[in-house]
């Protein structure tokens, strides 16, 4: 029997991500330095396993490893892991790893539950054979990852801010970073996400559509939802500098933004018809 | 706001409306409205037929949908209105905020005293043993090494320095706003002067490419109010397109890999592009026109060749073997003295009794029918019946003979579907998009860092006050200021 390396690495990565998430939670609860360091090691191994999965997938399929839902979800997990590791290295805040890795694991879980036909390697249809398509997806998914992390930070912010307001104390909540740091991290992730999303989902998507179909914008549901998502994050960026909107309300906008991102990514492909229907082939 | 008080518009109509359009809350309102309204457009399928909406939502809801314009909502007046609000909001905000920001940034206060610095959120006081002049120079060098631009001023108290960097970061948001306007301008230019058409092209055939012809006029259809209108008509251009070849590449699995067309373009009778291959994602450009590979299909109005056979009208048994007849070529039926010619074909037969014409109901090959002319070999016409592929019993008897003609098959002609497009707005849209990314980079990652330093002679040492301001990213700036303070102290040793 021929072993498909990419599927093997995917399965390995799945268990590693589960372990990583559990270790980060254990570290949050116990605050044991050993567990914290083990979490980071596990996160690096998981990221490497996913990298190997993507590498083999590229070799097996002969195209960039993000041309269907199964591949692009895996790619999303990889980007969010790398972004998190950079963040951890820069800010030395290991506790938030529990939340980011929870998002990564949920994504892995959702990917593993996709119908089996998605795991099959499909040759690319004519429209997808374009460098613009590859750049479009590549950049858009970095954007999604930024929004994903920001979502995690915004949720933690909302919890933490609530406790800070009431001056309530709880050993788990006290171990979370201060709310102003969480707000800053959420903003930073959205800033990165917004640039890559604007570039990838909107600009490069438009360039690709123009090359393939001769229209850079046609209001198909996927395009429209990416614009909706863009409006929400544009609103977030304005909310942060508006008196009465900064803080909690802005955090809610960040949460809504990611829900919109999820719908843009999954909902549109499965629920609404349009040009991007190829994603559900 | 002092800036808006000087504004002539505010002087005339008062500041309320101006203030509303210039507020960030209004921005949020528009952005959320656009988001919510756009969701409706993705849930309710756009630009469908009337029948579709009636079947889906019933006639009551349909009339409401049509009344509001929900069936084409991205072009509805209220959607355009939201975009106009967005544009007004951007313009008003820019007029309000940009000039004072520009002034404050360029004409920052250089000549400050120790009190000014002590009022800054981030400030430090350092005592140095150096002479004031030497201390100032050292601080100057430290800031210079960190790539600050420095100005200095002497005052009675001592010397003050103003150091800043990343000034352009301040204007990132303005760049993004202008880029958004630019993109909208590009879209408008495209919708007025752009032109899009598509058609079926057959191998070997030459087609004259139409272009849009513009006429500016007055439209009174909107409640009798005269509005400017652009009327467009198709006009034949001097450009001709010839399809040399069309083919499809397949994967080993049988899935389609690529559609390819080879095109030759002539302009004014002169061949300008010869045998250029295009495929999906690789269009052909000529004089602002772009030719895209967009679809393919079987011709609905012609065939390559048709197959017939004769049968005895009484026994219904085939006479002789089936024969192939090329399109529009007279063919002598072997063993008879009849000659036939295939003159017409429709893929989906339909008849219009008012105009008495036969036409293809659709491009699908649902009910293929073929029109043949039958002659005696001496050239005397006998008849020109339509024969139906799906209904071989109909109209088949050759008049004055025992033969029935049966239409038993055909080889279609594959056409390539090309889109032709001219959009002078795209250049503007792409410039806007590039500018938007640059603006975002400026706004998010270039921080305007400002440091004021005041050096004066104290009783027995030199007193240095240092403070700073940043527009965002406060944490890292605090760190940077501490580093600067450390190295100033370090100089002492």
GROMACS .gro file of C-alpha atoms in nm, chain B residues 167-448:
model
  282
  448UNK     CA    1   0.632   6.174   1.035
  449UNK     CA    2   0.480   6.024   0.722
  450UNK     CA    3   0.310   5.760   0.937
  451UNK     CA    4   0.070   6.034   1.042
  452UNK     CA    5  -0.053   6.070   0.689
  453UNK     CA    6  -0.108   5.699   0.624
  454UNK     CA    7  -0.477   5.727   0.697
  455UNK     CA    8  -0.509   6.021   0.458
  456UNK     CA    9  -0.336   5.821   0.187
  457UNK     CA   10  -0.582   5.534   0.244
  458UNK     CA   11  -0.877   5.774   0.223
  459UNK     CA   12  -0.754   5.934  -0.097
  460UNK     CA   13  -0.683   5.589  -0.243
  461UNK     CA   14  -1.042   5.486  -0.174
  462UNK     CA   15  -1.168   5.793  -0.362
  463UNK     CA   16  -0.928   5.712  -0.645
  464UNK     CA   17  -1.063   5.356  -0.670
  465UNK     CA   18  -1.419   5.490  -0.687
  466UNK     CA   19  -1.313   5.735  -0.960
  467UNK     CA   20  -1.166   5.439  -1.150
  468UNK     CA   21  -1.491   5.245  -1.112
  469UNK     CA   22  -1.693   5.542  -1.240
  470UNK     CA   23  -1.458   5.600  -1.533
  471UNK     CA   24  -1.488   5.231  -1.617
  472UNK     CA   25  -1.866   5.233  -1.600
  473UNK     CA   26  -1.893   5.535  -1.828
  474UNK     CA   27  -1.618   5.473  -2.080
  475UNK     CA   28  -1.575   5.101  -2.039
  476UNK     CA   29  -1.722   4.851  -2.273
  477UNK     CA   30  -1.784   4.479  -2.254
  478UNK     CA   31  -1.911   4.234  -2.509
  479UNK     CA   32  -1.887   3.866  -2.577
  480UNK     CA   33  -1.950   3.637  -2.863
  481UNK     CA   34  -1.906   3.299  -3.024
  482UNK     CA   35  -1.619   3.270  -3.271
  483UNK     CA   36  -1.571   2.993  -3.525
  484UNK     CA   37  -1.245   2.863  -3.664
  485UNK     CA   38  -1.148   3.045  -3.980
  486UNK     CA   39  -1.410   3.314  -3.939
  487UNK     CA   40  -1.335   3.684  -3.932
  488UNK     CA   41  -1.541   3.904  -3.701
  489UNK     CA   42  -1.548   4.281  -3.688
  490UNK     CA   43  -1.515   4.393  -3.329
  491UNK     CA   44  -1.772   4.644  -3.213
  492UNK     CA   45  -1.679   4.925  -2.981
  493UNK     CA   46  -1.897   5.151  -2.775
  494UNK     CA   47  -1.989   5.489  -2.911
  495UNK     CA   48  -2.072   5.754  -2.657
  496UNK     CA   49  -2.330   6.023  -2.665
  497UNK     CA   50  -2.397   6.253  -2.378
  498UNK     CA   51  -2.758   6.349  -2.336
  499UNK     CA   52  -3.029   6.433  -2.089
  500UNK     CA   53  -3.235   6.171  -1.912
  501UNK     CA   54  -3.577   6.276  -1.786
  502UNK     CA   55  -3.696   5.934  -1.675
  503UNK     CA   56  -3.635   6.006  -1.309
  504UNK     CA   57  -3.953   6.191  -1.207
  505UNK     CA   58  -3.917   6.421  -1.505
  506UNK     CA   59  -3.603   6.573  -1.360
  507UNK     CA   60  -3.335   6.624  -1.624
  508UNK     CA   61  -3.024   6.430  -1.537
  509UNK     CA   62  -2.710   6.384  -1.743
  510UNK     CA   63  -2.697   6.052  -1.918
  511UNK     CA   64  -2.446   5.866  -2.126
  512UNK     CA   65  -2.595   5.682  -2.416
  513UNK     CA   66  -2.394   5.403  -2.561
  514UNK     CA   67  -2.428   5.237  -2.890
  515UNK     CA   68  -2.228   4.965  -3.049
  516UNK     CA   69  -2.032   5.077  -3.348
  517UNK     CA   70  -1.821   4.871  -3.582
  518UNK     CA   71  -1.454   4.937  -3.536
  519UNK     CA   72  -1.168   4.891  -3.777
  520UNK     CA   73  -1.048   4.596  -3.571
  521UNK     CA   74  -1.113   4.247  -3.700
  522UNK     CA   75  -1.055   3.926  -3.516
  523UNK     CA   76  -0.996   3.591  -3.675
  524UNK     CA   77  -1.002   3.263  -3.485
  525UNK     CA   78  -0.728   3.043  -3.627
  526UNK     CA   79  -0.780   2.751  -3.394
  527UNK     CA   80  -0.961   2.643  -3.081
  528UNK     CA   81  -0.891   2.336  -2.874
  529UNK     CA   82  -0.930   2.192  -2.527
  530UNK     CA   83  -0.655   2.023  -2.326
  531UNK     CA   84  -0.755   1.743  -2.091
  532UNK     CA   85  -0.596   1.587  -1.786
  533UNK     CA   86  -0.542   1.212  -1.785
  534UNK     CA   87  -0.847   1.185  -1.561
  535UNK     CA   88  -1.063   1.342  -1.832
  536UNK     CA   89  -1.110   1.673  -1.655
  537UNK     CA   90  -1.061   1.986  -1.856
  538UNK     CA   91  -0.714   2.131  -1.819
  539UNK     CA   92  -0.730   2.436  -2.041
  540UNK     CA   93  -0.921   2.610  -2.320
  541UNK     CA   94  -0.702   2.757  -2.591
  542UNK     CA   95  -0.774   2.989  -2.882
  543UNK     CA   96  -0.530   3.115  -3.140
  544UNK     CA   97  -0.623   3.462  -3.260
  545UNK     CA   98  -0.517   3.691  -3.540
  546UNK     CA   99  -0.602   4.059  -3.516
  547UNK     CA  100  -0.617   4.301  -3.809
  548UNK     CA  101  -0.653   4.673  -3.779
  549UNK     CA  102  -0.764   4.871  -4.083
  550UNK     CA  103  -0.704   4.566  -4.299
  551UNK     CA  104  -0.349   4.519  -4.178
  552UNK     CA  105  -0.252   4.216  -3.970
  553UNK     CA  106  -0.118   4.348  -3.640
  554UNK     CA  107  -0.113   4.036  -3.425
  555UNK     CA  108  -0.065   3.702  -3.590
  556UNK     CA  109  -0.146   3.365  -3.436
  557UNK     CA  110  -0.141   3.464  -3.072
  558UNK     CA  111  -0.253   3.188  -2.834
  559UNK     CA  112  -0.478   3.283  -2.545
  560UNK     CA  113  -0.622   3.075  -2.262
  561UNK     CA  114  -0.808   3.132  -1.937
  562UNK     CA  115  -0.594   3.370  -1.729
  563UNK     CA  116  -0.388   3.473  -2.031
  564UNK     CA  117  -0.585   3.724  -2.241
  565UNK     CA  118  -0.475   3.916  -2.548
  566UNK     CA  119  -0.433   4.292  -2.535
  567UNK     CA  120  -0.461   4.525  -2.830
  568UNK     CA  121  -0.517   4.902  -2.829
  569UNK     CA  122  -0.692   4.906  -2.492
  570UNK     CA  123  -0.910   4.611  -2.589
  571UNK     CA  124  -0.865   4.281  -2.412
  572UNK     CA  125  -0.981   3.946  -2.547
  573UNK     CA  126  -1.055   3.680  -2.288
  574UNK     CA  127  -1.108   3.309  -2.326
  575UNK     CA  128  -1.438   3.281  -2.145
  576UNK     CA  129  -1.633   2.977  -2.264
  577UNK     CA  130  -1.686   2.732  -2.545
  578UNK     CA  131  -1.971   2.532  -2.683
  579UNK     CA  132  -2.136   2.363  -2.975
  580UNK     CA  133  -2.270   2.600  -3.238
  581UNK     CA  134  -2.645   2.648  -3.217
  582UNK     CA  135  -2.691   2.766  -3.575
  583UNK     CA  136  -2.464   2.548  -3.786
  584UNK     CA  137  -2.307   2.202  -3.811
  585UNK     CA  138  -1.990   2.070  -3.967
  586UNK     CA  139  -2.165   1.782  -4.137
  587UNK     CA  140  -2.494   1.598  -4.109
  588UNK     CA  141  -2.573   1.232  -4.151
  589UNK     CA  142  -2.883   1.102  -4.330
  590UNK     CA  143  -3.018   0.780  -4.465
  591UNK     CA  144  -3.302   0.689  -4.697
  592UNK     CA  145  -3.581   0.451  -4.612
  593UNK     CA  146  -3.863   0.301  -4.808
  594UNK     CA  147  -4.181   0.495  -4.732
  595UNK     CA  148  -4.392   0.176  -4.720
  596UNK     CA  149  -4.171  -0.085  -4.558
  597UNK     CA  150  -3.983   0.167  -4.344
  598UNK     CA  151  -3.667  -0.027  -4.424
  599UNK     CA  152  -3.337   0.150  -4.484
  600UNK     CA  153  -3.230   0.184  -4.845
  601UNK     CA  154  -2.857   0.182  -4.896
  602UNK     CA  155  -2.624   0.301  -4.621
  603UNK     CA  156  -2.616   0.631  -4.427
  604UNK     CA  157  -2.428   0.918  -4.590
  605UNK     CA  158  -2.257   1.232  -4.463
  606UNK     CA  159  -2.329   1.572  -4.609
  607UNK     CA  160  -2.102   1.871  -4.554
  608UNK     CA  161  -2.254   2.204  -4.452
  609UNK     CA  162  -2.374   2.407  -4.749
  610UNK     CA  163  -2.223   2.168  -5.009
  611UNK     CA  164  -2.449   2.003  -5.270
  612UNK     CA  165  -2.438   1.626  -5.237
  613UNK     CA  166  -2.565   1.362  -5.479
  614UNK     CA  167  -2.741   1.086  -5.293
  615UNK     CA  168  -2.590   0.762  -5.425
  616UNK     CA  169  -2.826   0.532  -5.614
  617UNK     CA  170  -3.089   0.803  -5.667
  618UNK     CA  171  -3.122   1.107  -5.888
  619UNK     CA  172  -3.160   1.341  -5.592
  620UNK     CA  173  -2.917   1.600  -5.471
  621UNK     CA  174  -2.935   1.763  -5.126
  622UNK     CA  175  -2.781   2.060  -4.959
  623UNK     CA  176  -2.775   2.140  -4.584
  624UNK     CA  177  -2.862   2.508  -4.556
  625UNK     CA  178  -2.976   2.573  -4.206
  626UNK     CA  179  -2.963   2.434  -3.853
  627UNK     CA  180  -3.104   2.517  -3.512
  628UNK     CA  181  -3.001   2.343  -3.193
  629UNK     CA  182  -3.334   2.396  -3.017
  630UNK     CA  183  -3.616   2.431  -3.270
  631UNK     CA  184  -3.874   2.704  -3.223
  632UNK     CA  185  -4.119   2.873  -3.458
  633UNK     CA  186  -4.251   3.223  -3.429
  634UNK     CA  187  -4.594   3.231  -3.602
  635UNK     CA  188  -4.617   3.611  -3.614
  636UNK     CA  189  -4.297   3.661  -3.809
  637UNK     CA  190  -4.309   3.309  -3.956
  638UNK     CA  191  -3.948   3.249  -3.868
  639UNK     CA  192  -3.764   2.955  -3.726
  640UNK     CA  193  -3.515   3.029  -3.453
  641UNK     CA  194  -3.315   2.843  -3.189
  642UNK     CA  195  -3.494   2.867  -2.855
  643UNK     CA  196  -3.166   2.820  -2.669
  644UNK     CA  197  -2.802   2.738  -2.731
  645UNK     CA  198  -2.863   2.392  -2.586
  646UNK     CA  199  -2.898   2.101  -2.825
  647UNK     CA  200  -3.242   2.008  -2.696
  648UNK     CA  201  -3.427   1.973  -3.024
  649UNK     CA  202  -3.183   1.983  -3.315
  650UNK     CA  203  -3.344   2.046  -3.651
  651UNK     CA  204  -3.187   2.076  -3.992
  652UNK     CA  205  -3.307   2.242  -4.309
  653UNK     CA  206  -3.215   2.069  -4.637
  654UNK     CA  207  -3.283   2.169  -4.992
  655UNK     CA  208  -3.365   1.879  -5.223
  656UNK     CA  209  -3.310   1.898  -5.600
  657UNK     CA  210  -3.332   1.667  -5.893
  658UNK     CA  211  -2.988   1.609  -6.042
  659UNK     CA  212  -3.078   1.843  -6.328
  660UNK     CA  213  -3.112   2.121  -6.070
  661UNK     CA  214  -3.492   2.133  -6.043
  662UNK     CA  215  -3.589   2.208  -5.681
  663UNK     CA  216  -3.813   1.951  -5.515
  664UNK     CA  217  -3.851   2.083  -5.166
  665UNK     CA  218  -3.679   2.227  -4.859
  666UNK     CA  219  -3.804   2.047  -4.548
  667UNK     CA  220  -3.694   2.076  -4.187
  668UNK     CA  221  -3.591   1.740  -4.041
  669UNK     CA  222  -3.585   1.669  -3.671
  670UNK     CA  223  -3.319   1.464  -3.505
  671UNK     CA  224  -3.550   1.372  -3.217
  672UNK     CA  225  -3.855   1.307  -3.440
  673UNK     CA  226  -3.745   1.111  -3.748
  674UNK     CA  227  -4.108   1.043  -3.852
  675UNK     CA  228  -4.186   1.403  -3.937
  676UNK     CA  229  -4.166   1.571  -4.282
  677UNK     CA  230  -3.948   1.310  -4.428
  678UNK     CA  231  -4.104   1.200  -4.756
  679UNK     CA  232  -3.923   1.325  -5.063
  680UNK     CA  233  -4.207   1.452  -5.284
  681UNK     CA  234  -4.278   1.234  -5.584
  682UNK     CA  235  -4.072   0.937  -5.463
  683UNK     CA  236  -4.092   0.634  -5.238
  684UNK     CA  237  -3.807   0.762  -5.029
  685UNK     CA  238  -3.811   0.910  -4.687
  686UNK     CA  239  -3.512   1.116  -4.577
  687UNK     CA  240  -3.407   1.058  -4.217
  688UNK     CA  241  -3.178   1.296  -4.025
  689UNK     CA  242  -2.974   1.052  -3.818
  690UNK     CA  243  -2.683   1.247  -3.680
  691UNK     CA  244  -2.453   1.545  -3.707
  692UNK     CA  245  -2.111   1.669  -3.618
  693UNK     CA  246  -2.135   2.006  -3.449
  694UNK     CA  247  -1.890   2.289  -3.478
  695UNK     CA  248  -1.717   2.390  -3.158
  696UNK     CA  249  -1.700   2.762  -3.104
  697UNK     CA  250  -1.489   2.955  -2.861
  698UNK     CA  251  -1.659   3.209  -2.640
  699UNK     CA  252  -1.453   3.522  -2.610
  700UNK     CA  253  -1.518   3.825  -2.394
  701UNK     CA  254  -1.406   4.155  -2.527
  702UNK     CA  255  -1.345   4.426  -2.280
  703UNK     CA  256  -1.218   4.778  -2.264
  704UNK     CA  257  -1.192   4.947  -1.928
  705UNK     CA  258  -0.986   5.266  -1.908
  706UNK     CA  259  -1.074   5.278  -1.537
  707UNK     CA  260  -0.865   4.978  -1.435
  708UNK     CA  261  -0.538   5.171  -1.438
  709UNK     CA  262  -0.690   5.414  -1.190
  710UNK     CA  263  -0.830   5.130  -0.979
  711UNK     CA  264  -0.491   4.956  -0.963
  712UNK     CA  265  -0.313   5.280  -0.871
  713UNK     CA  266  -0.571   5.334  -0.599
  714UNK     CA  267  -0.524   4.981  -0.472
  715UNK     CA  268  -0.145   5.018  -0.460
  716UNK     CA  269  -0.180   5.349  -0.281
  717UNK     CA  270  -0.419   5.191  -0.033
  718UNK     CA  271  -0.169   4.922   0.062
  719UNK     CA  272   0.109   5.181   0.095
  720UNK     CA  273  -0.119   5.398   0.307
  721UNK     CA  274  -0.204   5.106   0.535
  722UNK     CA  275   0.166   5.023   0.576
  723UNK     CA  276   0.237   5.386   0.663
  724UNK     CA  277  -0.052   5.410   0.907
  725UNK     CA  278   0.011   5.079   1.083
  726UNK     CA  279   0.386   5.047   1.093
  727UNK     CA  280   0.540   5.392   1.077
  728UNK     CA  281   0.496   5.570   1.405
  729UNK     CA  282   0.542   5.938   1.452
   0.00000   0.00000   0.00000
